[in-house]
Amino acid sequence: MDRNIRTVDDVLKLLDGLFAPGADRWTAGGAAWWDGFYADRSKPVPFFVAKPDENLVGYLDKNLITPGRALDLGCGPGRNALHLAAAGFQVDAVDLSPTAIAWAQDRAREAGAEIRFRCGDAFALTDRGWGGPYDLVHDSGCFHHLPPHRRISYLALLDRVLAPGGHLALTCFAAGAMGSELPDEAFYRQSALHGGLAYTPESLRWVFSDLTEVELRRMRDEPPESGLFGEPFLWTALFRRDG
């Protein structure tokens, strides 16, 4: 007879285990799925191209964010981390997938960019030098792959690492365009996330209600010839931590 639940972390791990293995894309056990996803660098995936997100470029152009220390969550092949480094940020970038990190490191070497990469769990960033404070936490496509209970972990991470006056720049699936719109409890009944969770502007404002909204809009569509990445099935949001 097991009685293993004593802490909030115990509860979160228990809830992690309610999902089928193939649904796991947020713990260390999900790394293999992402390795398979990133294995073929020539695959025609729009965000495999080394282009930064149009909203991130816009934040910099409009001086909504200024260079400082940045953490890129779920950095993938490093396209946004590279842009932040080129803009003058000191960049730390983390991803579960060794294959993605290897690709990002190759790109950084080719560009001569100094970026510190880490392969592992973003929620476990407690090592010296990885605990912040960060002036920018950037997330392009990580948040919508988290099950509902891991929002707690995400907000706790922001509490630990985001500096007062710092910003969260978030890109995630937009309800009515991409992602599952099932209610939170349904994901646990079905043991699946159906590729990711869709969010409305109202739900994002509620989740991040401890932060101040700076901008929240649909991502602009960018044509193939553009030097920027943009897809209208995504929300882009910029929040600021006051105090």
PDB file of C-alpha atoms in Angstrom:
ATOM      1  CA  MET A   1       0.000   0.000   0.000  1.00  0.00           C
ATOM      2  CA  ASP A   2       1.492   3.333  -1.105  1.00  0.00           C
ATOM      3  CA  ARG A   3       0.794   6.652   0.613  1.00  0.00           C
ATOM      4  CA  ASN A   4       3.216   8.933  -1.206  1.00  0.00           C
ATOM      5  CA  ILE A   5       1.405  12.270  -1.325  1.00  0.00           C
ATOM      6  CA  ARG A   6       2.785  14.782   1.120  1.00  0.00           C
ATOM      7  CA  THR A   7       3.752  17.918  -0.847  1.00  0.00           C
ATOM      8  CA  VAL A   8       2.438  19.970  -3.752  1.00  0.00           C
ATOM      9  CA  ASP A   9       5.254  18.544  -5.861  1.00  0.00           C
ATOM     10  CA  ASP A  10       4.042  15.025  -5.017  1.00  0.00           C
ATOM     11  CA  VAL A  11       0.560  15.982  -6.249  1.00  0.00           C
ATOM     12  CA  LEU A  12       1.935  17.472  -9.474  1.00  0.00           C
ATOM     13  CA  LYS A  13       3.950  14.336 -10.221  1.00  0.00           C
ATOM     14  CA  LEU A  14       0.910  12.170  -9.511  1.00  0.00           C
ATOM     15  CA  LEU A  15      -1.115  14.204 -12.005  1.00  0.00           C
ATOM     16  CA  ASP A  16       1.709  13.953 -14.553  1.00  0.00           C
ATOM     17  CA  GLY A  17       1.375  10.194 -14.318  1.00  0.00           C
ATOM     18  CA  LEU A  18      -2.334  10.241 -15.214  1.00  0.00           C
ATOM     19  CA  PHE A  19      -1.453  10.968 -18.838  1.00  0.00           C
ATOM     20  CA  ALA A  20      -0.569   8.364 -21.417  1.00  0.00           C
ATOM     21  CA  PRO A  21       3.187   8.266 -22.181  1.00  0.00           C
ATOM     22  CA  GLY A  22       2.654   9.633 -25.685  1.00  0.00           C
ATOM     23  CA  ALA A  23       0.963  12.722 -24.272  1.00  0.00           C
ATOM     24  CA  ASP A  24       3.957  13.680 -22.148  1.00  0.00           C
ATOM     25  CA  ARG A  25       5.793  16.564 -23.753  1.00  0.00           C
ATOM     26  CA  TRP A  26       6.692  18.511 -20.606  1.00  0.00           C
ATOM     27  CA  THR A  27       8.709  16.191 -18.318  1.00  0.00           C
ATOM     28  CA  ALA A  28      12.096  14.593 -18.953  1.00  0.00           C
ATOM     29  CA  GLY A  29      10.200  11.558 -20.232  1.00  0.00           C
ATOM     30  CA  GLY A  30       8.918  13.660 -23.122  1.00  0.00           C
ATOM     31  CA  ALA A  31      12.390  14.360 -24.502  1.00  0.00           C
ATOM     32  CA  ALA A  32      12.268  11.361 -26.855  1.00  0.00           C
ATOM     33  CA  TRP A  33       9.128  12.678 -28.567  1.00  0.00           C
ATOM     34  CA  TRP A  34      10.778  16.035 -29.201  1.00  0.00           C
ATOM     35  CA  ASP A  35      13.994  14.349 -30.378  1.00  0.00           C
ATOM     36  CA  GLY A  36      11.962  12.596 -33.051  1.00  0.00           C
ATOM     37  CA  PHE A  37      10.256  15.854 -33.963  1.00  0.00           C
ATOM     38  CA  TYR A  38      13.557  17.711 -34.446  1.00  0.00           C
ATOM     39  CA  ALA A  39      15.535  14.824 -35.979  1.00  0.00           C
ATOM     40  CA  ASP A  40      15.046  15.900 -39.617  1.00  0.00           C
ATOM     41  CA  ARG A  41      16.259  19.477 -39.953  1.00  0.00           C
ATOM     42  CA  SER A  42      14.987  19.676 -43.539  1.00  0.00           C
ATOM     43  CA  LYS A  43      11.393  18.891 -42.556  1.00  0.00           C
ATOM     44  CA  PRO A  44       9.027  21.642 -43.839  1.00  0.00           C
ATOM     45  CA  VAL A  45       8.029  22.926 -40.402  1.00  0.00           C
ATOM     46  CA  PRO A  46       7.549  26.731 -40.493  1.00  0.00           C
ATOM     47  CA  PHE A  47       9.374  27.444 -37.256  1.00  0.00           C
ATOM     48  CA  PHE A  48      12.375  25.278 -38.186  1.00  0.00           C
ATOM     49  CA  VAL A  49      13.529  28.208 -40.317  1.00  0.00           C
ATOM     50  CA  ALA A  50      15.997  30.482 -38.545  1.00  0.00           C
ATOM     51  CA  LYS A  51      13.597  33.431 -38.262  1.00  0.00           C
ATOM     52  CA  PRO A  52      12.633  35.215 -35.031  1.00  0.00           C
ATOM     53  CA  ASP A  53       8.994  35.694 -34.054  1.00  0.00           C
ATOM     54  CA  GLU A  54       7.532  38.896 -35.484  1.00  0.00           C
ATOM     55  CA  ASN A  55       6.150  39.937 -32.088  1.00  0.00           C
ATOM     56  CA  LEU A  56       9.553  39.584 -30.390  1.00  0.00           C
ATOM     57  CA  VAL A  57      11.151  41.765 -33.055  1.00  0.00           C
ATOM     58  CA  GLY A  58       8.310  44.261 -32.585  1.00  0.00           C
ATOM     59  CA  TYR A  59       8.797  44.431 -28.811  1.00  0.00           C
ATOM     60  CA  LEU A  60      12.424  45.376 -29.376  1.00  0.00           C
ATOM     61  CA  ASP A  61      11.697  47.832 -32.181  1.00  0.00           C
ATOM     62  CA  LYS A  62       9.093  49.595 -29.998  1.00  0.00           C
ATOM     63  CA  ASN A  63      11.376  49.555 -26.935  1.00  0.00           C
ATOM     64  CA  LEU A  64       8.783  47.592 -24.969  1.00  0.00           C
ATOM     65  CA  ILE A  65      11.685  45.415 -23.849  1.00  0.00           C
ATOM     66  CA  THR A  66      15.343  46.406 -23.603  1.00  0.00           C
ATOM     67  CA  PRO A  67      18.485  44.264 -23.462  1.00  0.00           C
ATOM     68  CA  GLY A  68      19.247  42.545 -20.191  1.00  0.00           C
ATOM     69  CA  ARG A  69      19.290  38.967 -19.039  1.00  0.00           C
ATOM     70  CA  ALA A  70      16.881  36.620 -20.857  1.00  0.00           C
ATOM     71  CA  LEU A  71      15.633  33.062 -20.389  1.00  0.00           C
ATOM     72  CA  ASP A  72      14.252  31.316 -23.481  1.00  0.00           C
ATOM     73  CA  LEU A  73      11.915  28.478 -22.407  1.00  0.00           C
ATOM     74  CA  GLY A  74      11.522  25.576 -24.841  1.00  0.00           C
ATOM     75  CA  CYS A  75      14.086  27.191 -27.131  1.00  0.00           C
ATOM     76  CA  GLY A  76      13.969  24.463 -29.803  1.00  0.00           C
ATOM     77  CA  PRO A  77      16.584  25.102 -32.516  1.00  0.00           C
ATOM     78  CA  GLY A  78      17.357  28.491 -30.980  1.00  0.00           C
ATOM     79  CA  ARG A  79      15.967  30.931 -33.528  1.00  0.00           C
ATOM     80  CA  ASN A  80      14.611  33.404 -30.939  1.00  0.00           C
ATOM     81  CA  ALA A  81      17.555  32.932 -28.585  1.00  0.00           C
ATOM     82  CA  LEU A  82      19.862  33.940 -31.457  1.00  0.00           C
ATOM     83  CA  HIS A  83      17.839  37.089 -32.117  1.00  0.00           C
ATOM     84  CA  LEU A  84      17.895  38.058 -28.452  1.00  0.00           C
ATOM     85  CA  ALA A  85      21.661  37.570 -28.303  1.00  0.00           C
ATOM     86  CA  ALA A  86      22.114  39.681 -31.445  1.00  0.00           C
ATOM     87  CA  ALA A  87      20.011  42.404 -29.809  1.00  0.00           C
ATOM     88  CA  GLY A  88      22.359  42.533 -26.834  1.00  0.00           C
ATOM     89  CA  PHE A  89      20.730  40.186 -24.336  1.00  0.00           C
ATOM     90  CA  GLN A  90      22.669  37.774 -22.155  1.00  0.00           C
ATOM     91  CA  VAL A  91      20.730  34.638 -23.064  1.00  0.00           C
ATOM     92  CA  ASP A  92      20.120  31.365 -21.251  1.00  0.00           C
ATOM     93  CA  ALA A  93      18.093  28.849 -23.273  1.00  0.00           C
ATOM     94  CA  VAL A  94      16.581  25.555 -22.132  1.00  0.00           C
ATOM     95  CA  ASP A  95      14.827  22.675 -23.885  1.00  0.00           C
ATOM     96  CA  LEU A  96      13.977  19.060 -23.041  1.00  0.00           C
ATOM     97  CA  SER A  97      15.320  17.719 -26.329  1.00  0.00           C
ATOM     98  CA  PRO A  98      19.043  16.968 -26.761  1.00  0.00           C
ATOM     99  CA  THR A  99      18.469  17.021 -30.528  1.00  0.00           C
ATOM    100  CA  ALA A 100      16.989  20.520 -30.398  1.00  0.00           C
ATOM    101  CA  ILE A 101      19.797  21.781 -28.155  1.00  0.00           C
ATOM    102  CA  ALA A 102      22.443  20.336 -30.485  1.00  0.00           C
ATOM    103  CA  TRP A 103      20.845  22.126 -33.442  1.00  0.00           C
ATOM    104  CA  ALA A 104      20.632  25.391 -31.490  1.00  0.00           C
ATOM    105  CA  GLN A 105      24.291  25.099 -30.488  1.00  0.00           C
ATOM    106  CA  ASP A 106      25.265  24.554 -34.131  1.00  0.00           C
ATOM    107  CA  ARG A 107      23.389  27.703 -35.122  1.00  0.00           C
ATOM    108  CA  ALA A 108      24.968  29.692 -32.297  1.00  0.00           C
ATOM    109  CA  ARG A 109      28.468  28.596 -33.349  1.00  0.00           C
ATOM    110  CA  GLU A 110      27.763  29.555 -36.963  1.00  0.00           C
ATOM    111  CA  ALA A 111      26.523  32.974 -35.860  1.00  0.00           C
ATOM    112  CA  GLY A 112      29.304  33.519 -33.325  1.00  0.00           C
ATOM    113  CA  ALA A 113      26.674  34.014 -30.626  1.00  0.00           C
ATOM    114  CA  GLU A 114      27.420  33.461 -26.942  1.00  0.00           C
ATOM    115  CA  ILE A 115      24.345  31.687 -25.581  1.00  0.00           C
ATOM    116  CA  ARG A 116      24.260  29.337 -22.627  1.00  0.00           C
ATOM    117  CA  PHE A 117      22.177  26.286 -23.511  1.00  0.00           C
ATOM    118  CA  ARG A 118      20.825  23.663 -21.152  1.00  0.00           C
ATOM    119  CA  CYS A 119      19.067  20.406 -21.887  1.00  0.00           C
ATOM    120  CA  GLY A 120      16.556  19.625 -19.176  1.00  0.00           C
ATOM    121  CA  ASP A 121      13.449  20.557 -17.241  1.00  0.00           C
ATOM    122  CA  ALA A 122      12.744  24.292 -17.155  1.00  0.00           C
ATOM    123  CA  PHE A 123      10.877  23.902 -13.873  1.00  0.00           C
ATOM    124  CA  ALA A 124      14.031  22.562 -12.211  1.00  0.00           C
ATOM    125  CA  LEU A 125      16.189  25.619 -12.916  1.00  0.00           C
ATOM    126  CA  THR A 126      17.560  25.946  -9.401  1.00  0.00           C
ATOM    127  CA  ASP A 127      21.273  25.561 -10.107  1.00  0.00           C
ATOM    128  CA  ARG A 128      23.497  28.496  -9.312  1.00  0.00           C
ATOM    129  CA  GLY A 129      23.403  30.954 -12.181  1.00  0.00           C
ATOM    130  CA  TRP A 130      20.142  29.581 -13.598  1.00  0.00           C
ATOM    131  CA  GLY A 131      17.795  30.928 -10.947  1.00  0.00           C
ATOM    132  CA  GLY A 132      17.556  34.436 -12.341  1.00  0.00           C
ATOM    133  CA  PRO A 133      16.731  37.166 -11.947  1.00  0.00           C
ATOM    134  CA  TYR A 134      15.852  37.521 -15.621  1.00  0.00           C
ATOM    135  CA  ASP A 135      14.680  40.739 -17.245  1.00  0.00           C
ATOM    136  CA  LEU A 136      12.869  38.698 -19.890  1.00  0.00           C
ATOM    137  CA  VAL A 137      11.340  35.236 -19.836  1.00  0.00           C
ATOM    138  CA  HIS A 138      10.538  34.301 -23.423  1.00  0.00           C
ATOM    139  CA  ASP A 139       8.263  31.408 -24.379  1.00  0.00           C
ATOM    140  CA  SER A 140       7.330  30.645 -27.962  1.00  0.00           C
ATOM    141  CA  GLY A 141       5.251  27.471 -27.934  1.00  0.00           C
ATOM    142  CA  CYS A 142       6.072  25.881 -24.570  1.00  0.00           C
ATOM    143  CA  PHE A 143       3.141  26.982 -22.385  1.00  0.00           C
ATOM    144  CA  HIS A 144       0.393  25.452 -24.545  1.00  0.00           C
ATOM    145  CA  HIS A 145       1.975  21.989 -24.232  1.00  0.00           C
ATOM    146  CA  LEU A 146       1.581  21.977 -20.447  1.00  0.00           C
ATOM    147  CA  PRO A 147      -1.307  20.128 -18.776  1.00  0.00           C
ATOM    148  CA  PRO A 148      -3.520  22.347 -16.594  1.00  0.00           C
ATOM    149  CA  HIS A 149      -1.859  21.437 -13.279  1.00  0.00           C
ATOM    150  CA  ARG A 150       1.557  22.476 -14.582  1.00  0.00           C
ATOM    151  CA  ARG A 151       0.409  26.087 -14.827  1.00  0.00           C
ATOM    152  CA  ILE A 152       1.199  26.067 -11.119  1.00  0.00           C
ATOM    153  CA  SER A 153       4.790  25.103 -11.902  1.00  0.00           C
ATOM    154  CA  TYR A 154       4.976  27.727 -14.645  1.00  0.00           C
ATOM    155  CA  LEU A 155       3.771  30.528 -12.380  1.00  0.00           C
ATOM    156  CA  ALA A 156       6.108  29.361  -9.615  1.00  0.00           C
ATOM    157  CA  LEU A 157       9.006  29.527 -12.089  1.00  0.00           C
ATOM    158  CA  LEU A 158       8.081  33.117 -12.961  1.00  0.00           C
ATOM    159  CA  ASP A 159       7.876  33.978  -9.269  1.00  0.00           C
ATOM    160  CA  ARG A 160      11.398  32.621  -8.769  1.00  0.00           C
ATOM    161  CA  VAL A 161      13.223  33.960 -11.795  1.00  0.00           C
ATOM    162  CA  LEU A 162      11.453  37.023 -13.248  1.00  0.00           C
ATOM    163  CA  ALA A 163      12.956  40.271 -11.992  1.00  0.00           C
ATOM    164  CA  PRO A 164      10.766  43.144 -10.779  1.00  0.00           C
ATOM    165  CA  GLY A 165      10.043  45.220 -13.868  1.00  0.00           C
ATOM    166  CA  GLY A 166      10.871  42.213 -16.039  1.00  0.00           C
ATOM    167  CA  HIS A 167       8.677  40.880 -18.830  1.00  0.00           C
ATOM    168  CA  LEU A 168       7.105  37.594 -19.906  1.00  0.00           C
ATOM    169  CA  ALA A 169       6.817  37.317 -23.702  1.00  0.00           C
ATOM    170  CA  LEU A 170       4.470  34.464 -24.567  1.00  0.00           C
ATOM    171  CA  THR A 171       3.256  32.866 -27.790  1.00  0.00           C
ATOM    172  CA  CYS A 172       0.596  30.150 -27.593  1.00  0.00           C
ATOM    173  CA  PHE A 173      -2.288  28.472 -29.433  1.00  0.00           C
ATOM    174  CA  ALA A 174      -5.319  30.685 -30.038  1.00  0.00           C
ATOM    175  CA  ALA A 175      -8.797  29.311 -29.362  1.00  0.00           C
ATOM    176  CA  GLY A 176     -10.801  29.053 -32.562  1.00  0.00           C
ATOM    177  CA  ALA A 177      -7.643  28.573 -34.609  1.00  0.00           C
ATOM    178  CA  MET A 178      -5.460  25.808 -33.134  1.00  0.00           C
ATOM    179  CA  GLY A 179      -5.285  23.628 -30.052  1.00  0.00           C
ATOM    180  CA  SER A 180      -7.827  21.783 -27.949  1.00  0.00           C
ATOM    181  CA  GLU A 181     -10.680  23.746 -26.419  1.00  0.00           C
ATOM    182  CA  LEU A 182     -11.802  20.996 -24.050  1.00  0.00           C
ATOM    183  CA  PRO A 183     -12.308  22.050 -20.417  1.00  0.00           C
ATOM    184  CA  ASP A 184      -9.359  21.387 -18.131  1.00  0.00           C
ATOM    185  CA  GLU A 185     -10.893  18.360 -16.412  1.00  0.00           C
ATOM    186  CA  ALA A 186     -11.479  16.561 -19.722  1.00  0.00           C
ATOM    187  CA  PHE A 187      -7.750  16.148 -20.355  1.00  0.00           C
ATOM    188  CA  TYR A 188      -7.432  14.003 -17.228  1.00  0.00           C
ATOM    189  CA  ARG A 189     -10.407  11.841 -18.163  1.00  0.00           C
ATOM    190  CA  GLN A 190      -8.914  11.189 -21.591  1.00  0.00           C
ATOM    191  CA  SER A 191      -5.246  10.957 -20.480  1.00  0.00           C
ATOM    192  CA  ALA A 192      -4.303  13.136 -23.451  1.00  0.00           C
ATOM    193  CA  LEU A 193      -3.596  16.760 -24.367  1.00  0.00           C
ATOM    194  CA  HIS A 194      -4.600  16.471 -28.043  1.00  0.00           C
ATOM    195  CA  GLY A 195      -1.480  18.266 -29.250  1.00  0.00           C
ATOM    196  CA  GLY A 196      -1.787  21.265 -26.967  1.00  0.00           C
ATOM    197  CA  LEU A 197      -4.240  23.556 -25.206  1.00  0.00           C
ATOM    198  CA  ALA A 198      -5.935  26.534 -26.834  1.00  0.00           C
ATOM    199  CA  TYR A 199      -6.329  29.773 -24.883  1.00  0.00           C
ATOM    200  CA  THR A 200      -8.572  32.807 -25.151  1.00  0.00           C
ATOM    201  CA  PRO A 201      -7.355  36.308 -24.290  1.00  0.00           C
ATOM    202  CA  GLU A 202      -9.542  36.181 -21.183  1.00  0.00           C
ATOM    203  CA  SER A 203      -8.000  32.910 -20.001  1.00  0.00           C
ATOM    204  CA  LEU A 204      -4.478  34.249 -20.507  1.00  0.00           C
ATOM    205  CA  ARG A 205      -5.319  37.399 -18.578  1.00  0.00           C
ATOM    206  CA  TRP A 206      -6.719  35.266 -15.761  1.00  0.00           C
ATOM    207  CA  VAL A 207      -3.736  32.885 -15.595  1.00  0.00           C
ATOM    208  CA  PHE A 208      -1.267  35.771 -15.565  1.00  0.00           C
ATOM    209  CA  SER A 209      -3.400  38.141 -13.487  1.00  0.00           C
ATOM    210  CA  ASP A 210      -0.491  38.846 -11.113  1.00  0.00           C
ATOM    211  CA  LEU A 211       1.317  40.485 -14.039  1.00  0.00           C
ATOM    212  CA  THR A 212       0.458  43.673 -15.927  1.00  0.00           C
ATOM    213  CA  GLU A 213      -0.632  43.294 -19.529  1.00  0.00           C
ATOM    214  CA  VAL A 214       1.424  45.316 -21.996  1.00  0.00           C
ATOM    215  CA  GLU A 215       0.169  43.815 -25.259  1.00  0.00           C
ATOM    216  CA  LEU A 216      -2.023  40.881 -26.241  1.00  0.00           C
ATOM    217  CA  ARG A 217      -2.973  40.244 -29.863  1.00  0.00           C
ATOM    218  CA  ARG A 218      -3.098  37.662 -32.641  1.00  0.00           C
ATOM    219  CA  MET A 219       0.262  37.014 -34.253  1.00  0.00           C
ATOM    220  CA  ARG A 220       0.596  38.547 -37.683  1.00  0.00           C
ATOM    221  CA  ASP A 221       0.780  36.289 -40.713  1.00  0.00           C
ATOM    222  CA  GLU A 222       4.208  36.529 -42.337  1.00  0.00           C
ATOM    223  CA  PRO A 223       4.732  35.424 -45.967  1.00  0.00           C
ATOM    224  CA  PRO A 224       7.443  32.854 -46.770  1.00  0.00           C
ATOM    225  CA  GLU A 225       9.771  35.534 -48.121  1.00  0.00           C
ATOM    226  CA  SER A 226       9.624  37.497 -44.855  1.00  0.00           C
ATOM    227  CA  GLY A 227      12.593  37.478 -42.522  1.00  0.00           C
ATOM    228  CA  LEU A 228      10.205  36.976 -39.601  1.00  0.00           C
ATOM    229  CA  PHE A 229       8.085  34.087 -38.364  1.00  0.00           C
ATOM    230  CA  GLY A 230       4.372  34.725 -37.970  1.00  0.00           C
ATOM    231  CA  GLU A 231       1.260  32.534 -37.914  1.00  0.00           C
ATOM    232  CA  PRO A 232      -2.251  33.887 -37.140  1.00  0.00           C
ATOM    233  CA  PHE A 233      -3.281  30.755 -35.214  1.00  0.00           C
ATOM    234  CA  LEU A 234      -1.179  32.005 -32.282  1.00  0.00           C
ATOM    235  CA  TRP A 235      -1.676  34.605 -29.572  1.00  0.00           C
ATOM    236  CA  THR A 236       1.225  36.808 -28.646  1.00  0.00           C
ATOM    237  CA  ALA A 237       1.274  38.384 -25.199  1.00  0.00           C
ATOM    238  CA  LEU A 238       3.651  40.617 -23.290  1.00  0.00           C
ATOM    239  CA  PHE A 239       3.219  40.932 -19.523  1.00  0.00           C
ATOM    240  CA  ARG A 240       5.272  42.931 -17.015  1.00  0.00           C
ATOM    241  CA  ARG A 241       6.056  42.100 -13.416  1.00  0.00           C
ATOM    242  CA  ASP A 242       5.597  45.284 -11.397  1.00  0.00           C
ATOM    243  CA  GLY A 243       7.212  46.058  -8.082  1.00  0.00           C
TER     244      GLY A 243
END
